[in-house]
PDB file of C-alpha atoms in Angstrom:
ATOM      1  CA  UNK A   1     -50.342-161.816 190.437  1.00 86.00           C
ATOM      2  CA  UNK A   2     -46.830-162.718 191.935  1.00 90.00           C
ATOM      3  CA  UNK A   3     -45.640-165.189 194.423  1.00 93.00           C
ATOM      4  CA  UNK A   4     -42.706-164.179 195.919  1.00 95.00           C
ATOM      5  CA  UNK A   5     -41.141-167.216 198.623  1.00 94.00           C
ATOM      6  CA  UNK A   6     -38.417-166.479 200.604  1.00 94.00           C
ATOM      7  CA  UNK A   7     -35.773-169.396 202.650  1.00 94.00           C
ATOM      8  CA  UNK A   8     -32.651-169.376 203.888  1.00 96.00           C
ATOM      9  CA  UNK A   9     -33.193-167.753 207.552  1.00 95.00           C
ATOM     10  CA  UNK A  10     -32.681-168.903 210.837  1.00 97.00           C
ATOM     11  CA  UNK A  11     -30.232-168.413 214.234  1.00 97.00           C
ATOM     12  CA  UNK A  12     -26.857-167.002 213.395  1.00 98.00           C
ATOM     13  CA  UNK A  13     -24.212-166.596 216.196  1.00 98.00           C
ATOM     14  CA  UNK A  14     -22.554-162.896 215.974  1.00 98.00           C
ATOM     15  CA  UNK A  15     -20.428-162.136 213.220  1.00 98.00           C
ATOM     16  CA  UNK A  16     -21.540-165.550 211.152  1.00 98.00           C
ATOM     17  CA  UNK A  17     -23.376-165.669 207.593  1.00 98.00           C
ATOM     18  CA  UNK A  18     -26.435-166.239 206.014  1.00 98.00           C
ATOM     19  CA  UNK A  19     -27.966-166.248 202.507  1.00 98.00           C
ATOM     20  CA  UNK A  20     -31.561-165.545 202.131  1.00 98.00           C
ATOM     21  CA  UNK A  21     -33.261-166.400 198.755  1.00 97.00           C
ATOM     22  CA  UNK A  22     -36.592-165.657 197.067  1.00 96.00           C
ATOM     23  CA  UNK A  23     -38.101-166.916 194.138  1.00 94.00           C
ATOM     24  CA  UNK A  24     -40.536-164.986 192.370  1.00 91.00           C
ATOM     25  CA  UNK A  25     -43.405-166.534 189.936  1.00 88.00           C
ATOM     26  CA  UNK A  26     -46.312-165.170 188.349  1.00 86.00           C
ATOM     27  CA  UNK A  27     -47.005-162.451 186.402  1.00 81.00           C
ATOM     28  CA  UNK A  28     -43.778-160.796 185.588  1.00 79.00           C
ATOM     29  CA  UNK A  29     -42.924-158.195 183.870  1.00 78.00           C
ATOM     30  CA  UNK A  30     -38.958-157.358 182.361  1.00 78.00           C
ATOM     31  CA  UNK A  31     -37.554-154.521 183.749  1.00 78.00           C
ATOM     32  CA  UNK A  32     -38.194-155.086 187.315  1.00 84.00           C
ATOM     33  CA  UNK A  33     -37.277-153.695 190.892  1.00 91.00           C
ATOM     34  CA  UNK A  34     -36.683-156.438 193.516  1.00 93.00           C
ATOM     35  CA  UNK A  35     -36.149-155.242 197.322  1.00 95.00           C
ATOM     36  CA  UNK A  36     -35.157-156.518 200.561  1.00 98.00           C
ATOM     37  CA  UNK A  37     -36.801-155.142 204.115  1.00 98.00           C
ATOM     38  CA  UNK A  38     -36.957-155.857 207.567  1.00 98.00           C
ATOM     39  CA  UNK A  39     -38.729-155.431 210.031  1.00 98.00           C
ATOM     40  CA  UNK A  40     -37.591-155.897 214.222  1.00 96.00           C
ATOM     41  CA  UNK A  41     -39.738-156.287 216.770  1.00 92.00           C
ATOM     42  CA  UNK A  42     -41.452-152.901 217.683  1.00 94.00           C
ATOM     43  CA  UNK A  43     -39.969-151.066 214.506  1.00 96.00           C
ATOM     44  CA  UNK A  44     -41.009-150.043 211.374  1.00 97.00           C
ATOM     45  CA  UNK A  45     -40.009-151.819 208.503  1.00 97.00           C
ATOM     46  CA  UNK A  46     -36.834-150.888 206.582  1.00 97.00           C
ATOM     47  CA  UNK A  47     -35.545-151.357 203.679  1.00 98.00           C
ATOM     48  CA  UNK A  48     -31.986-152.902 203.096  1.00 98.00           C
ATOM     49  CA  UNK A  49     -31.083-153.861 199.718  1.00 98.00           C
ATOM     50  CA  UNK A  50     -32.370-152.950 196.540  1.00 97.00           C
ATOM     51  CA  UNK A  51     -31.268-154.228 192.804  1.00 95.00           C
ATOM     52  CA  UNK A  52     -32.903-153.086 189.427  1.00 91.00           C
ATOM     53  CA  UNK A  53     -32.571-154.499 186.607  1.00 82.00           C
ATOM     54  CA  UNK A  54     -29.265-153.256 185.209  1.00 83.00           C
ATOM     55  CA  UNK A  55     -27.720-154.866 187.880  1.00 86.00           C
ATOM     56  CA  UNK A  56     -27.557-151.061 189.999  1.00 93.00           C
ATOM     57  CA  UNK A  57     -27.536-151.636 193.967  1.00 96.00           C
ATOM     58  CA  UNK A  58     -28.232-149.624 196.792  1.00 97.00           C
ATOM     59  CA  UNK A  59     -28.043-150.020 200.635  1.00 98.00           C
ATOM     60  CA  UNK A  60     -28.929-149.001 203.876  1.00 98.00           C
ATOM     61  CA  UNK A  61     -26.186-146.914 205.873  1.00 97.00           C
ATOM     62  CA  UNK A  62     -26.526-149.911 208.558  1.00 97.00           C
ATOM     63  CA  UNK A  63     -25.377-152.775 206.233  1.00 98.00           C
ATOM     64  CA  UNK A  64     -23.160-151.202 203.794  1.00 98.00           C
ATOM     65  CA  UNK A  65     -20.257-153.431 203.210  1.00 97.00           C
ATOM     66  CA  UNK A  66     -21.801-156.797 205.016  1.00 98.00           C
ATOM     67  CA  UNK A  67     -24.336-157.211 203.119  1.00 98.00           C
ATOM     68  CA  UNK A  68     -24.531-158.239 199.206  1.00 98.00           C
ATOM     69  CA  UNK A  69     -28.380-158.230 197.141  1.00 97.00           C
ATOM     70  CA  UNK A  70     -28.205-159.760 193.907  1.00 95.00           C
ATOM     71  CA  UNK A  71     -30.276-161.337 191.266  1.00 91.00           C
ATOM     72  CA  UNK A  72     -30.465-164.226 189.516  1.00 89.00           C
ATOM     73  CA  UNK A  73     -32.663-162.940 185.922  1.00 85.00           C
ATOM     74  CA  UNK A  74     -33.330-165.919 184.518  1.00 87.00           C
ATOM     75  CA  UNK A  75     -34.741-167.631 187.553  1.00 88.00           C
ATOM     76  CA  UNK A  76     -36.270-164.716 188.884  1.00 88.00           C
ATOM     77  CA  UNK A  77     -34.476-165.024 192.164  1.00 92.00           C
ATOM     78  CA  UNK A  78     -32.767-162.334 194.291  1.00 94.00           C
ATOM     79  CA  UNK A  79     -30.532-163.534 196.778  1.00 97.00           C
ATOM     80  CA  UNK A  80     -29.606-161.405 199.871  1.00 98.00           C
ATOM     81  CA  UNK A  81     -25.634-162.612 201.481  1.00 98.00           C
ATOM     82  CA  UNK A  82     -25.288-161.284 204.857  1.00 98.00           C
ATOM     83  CA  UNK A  83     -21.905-161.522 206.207  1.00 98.00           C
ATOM     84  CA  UNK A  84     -20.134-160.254 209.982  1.00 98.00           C
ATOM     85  CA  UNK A  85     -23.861-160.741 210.982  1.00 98.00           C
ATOM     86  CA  UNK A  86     -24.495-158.315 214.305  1.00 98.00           C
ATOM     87  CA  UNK A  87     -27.597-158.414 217.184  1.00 97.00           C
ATOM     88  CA  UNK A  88     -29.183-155.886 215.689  1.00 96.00           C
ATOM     89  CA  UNK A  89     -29.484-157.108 212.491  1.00 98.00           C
ATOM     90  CA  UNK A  90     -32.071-159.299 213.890  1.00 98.00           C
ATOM     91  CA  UNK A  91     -35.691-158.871 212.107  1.00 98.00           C
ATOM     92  CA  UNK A  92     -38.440-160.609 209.924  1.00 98.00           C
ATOM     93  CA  UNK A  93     -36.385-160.461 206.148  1.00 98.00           C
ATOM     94  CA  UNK A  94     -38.835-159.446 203.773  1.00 97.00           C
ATOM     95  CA  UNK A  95     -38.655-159.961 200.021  1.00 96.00           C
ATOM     96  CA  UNK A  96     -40.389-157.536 197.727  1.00 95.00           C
ATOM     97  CA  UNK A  97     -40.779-157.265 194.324  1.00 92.00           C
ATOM     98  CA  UNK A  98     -42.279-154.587 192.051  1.00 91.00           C
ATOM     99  CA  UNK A  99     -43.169-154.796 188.278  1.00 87.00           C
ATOM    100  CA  UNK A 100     -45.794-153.214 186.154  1.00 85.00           C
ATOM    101  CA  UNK A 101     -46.104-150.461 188.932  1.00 88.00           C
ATOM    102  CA  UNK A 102     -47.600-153.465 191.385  1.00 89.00           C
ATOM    103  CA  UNK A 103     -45.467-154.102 194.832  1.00 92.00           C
ATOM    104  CA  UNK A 104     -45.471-157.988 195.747  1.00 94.00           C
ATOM    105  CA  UNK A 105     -44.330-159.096 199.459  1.00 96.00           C
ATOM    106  CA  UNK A 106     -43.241-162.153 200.332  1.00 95.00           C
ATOM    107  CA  UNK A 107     -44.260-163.842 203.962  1.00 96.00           C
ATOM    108  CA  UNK A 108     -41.172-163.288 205.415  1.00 96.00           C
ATOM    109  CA  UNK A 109     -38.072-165.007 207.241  1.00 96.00           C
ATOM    110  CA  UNK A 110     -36.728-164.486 210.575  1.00 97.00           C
ATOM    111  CA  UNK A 111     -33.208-163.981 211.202  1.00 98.00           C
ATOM    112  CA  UNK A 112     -32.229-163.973 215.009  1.00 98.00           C
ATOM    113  CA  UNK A 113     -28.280-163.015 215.420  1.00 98.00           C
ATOM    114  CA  UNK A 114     -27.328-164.286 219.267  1.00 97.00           C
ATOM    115  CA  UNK A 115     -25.063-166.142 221.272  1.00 95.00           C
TER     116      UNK A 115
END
């Protein structure tokens, strides 16, 4: 089983910063996937960053170039850097992990971008 805890959330004023972390423990296995989501009120979740392990990245059309995923191996953390921060990008941050085939979630941390 994996425990995945995210931090790092909170209120953000337009085009600010903020650097979401989550720490995985448990049973883990090498070679694996870790993912960020989100999910805004009355949406579906989404996913927004992904890193495997070679280091390989991909993003979501909506936060290409603000926002940076990367991992930390031998801590088992992926961080999530979210720079020129817009309204929209407001949302539960979710922190998901898989290995051996199994999908972890973390509980989630809200990010609310406003003035």
């Amino acid at each position: 089983q994996v425990h995945l805890a995210e931090s790092g959330g909170g209120l953000v004023q337009p085009g600010g910063s903020l650097r979401l972390s989550c720490a995985a423990s448990g049973r883990i296995f090498p070679g694996y996937t870790m993912d960020w989501f989100r999910q805004a009120p009355g949406k579906q979740r989404e996913l927004v960053a992904t890193i495997i392990t070679g280091g390989s990245t991909h993003y979501a059309d909506s936060v290409k170039g603000r926002f940076t995923i990367s991992r930390d191996n031998a801590e088992n953390t992926v961080y999530l850097q979210m720079d020129s921060l817009k309204p929209e990008d407001t949302a539960v941050y979710y922190c998901s992990m898989v290995t051996n085939s199994v999908r972890s979630w973390g509980q989630g941390t809200q990010v609310t971008v406003s003035s």
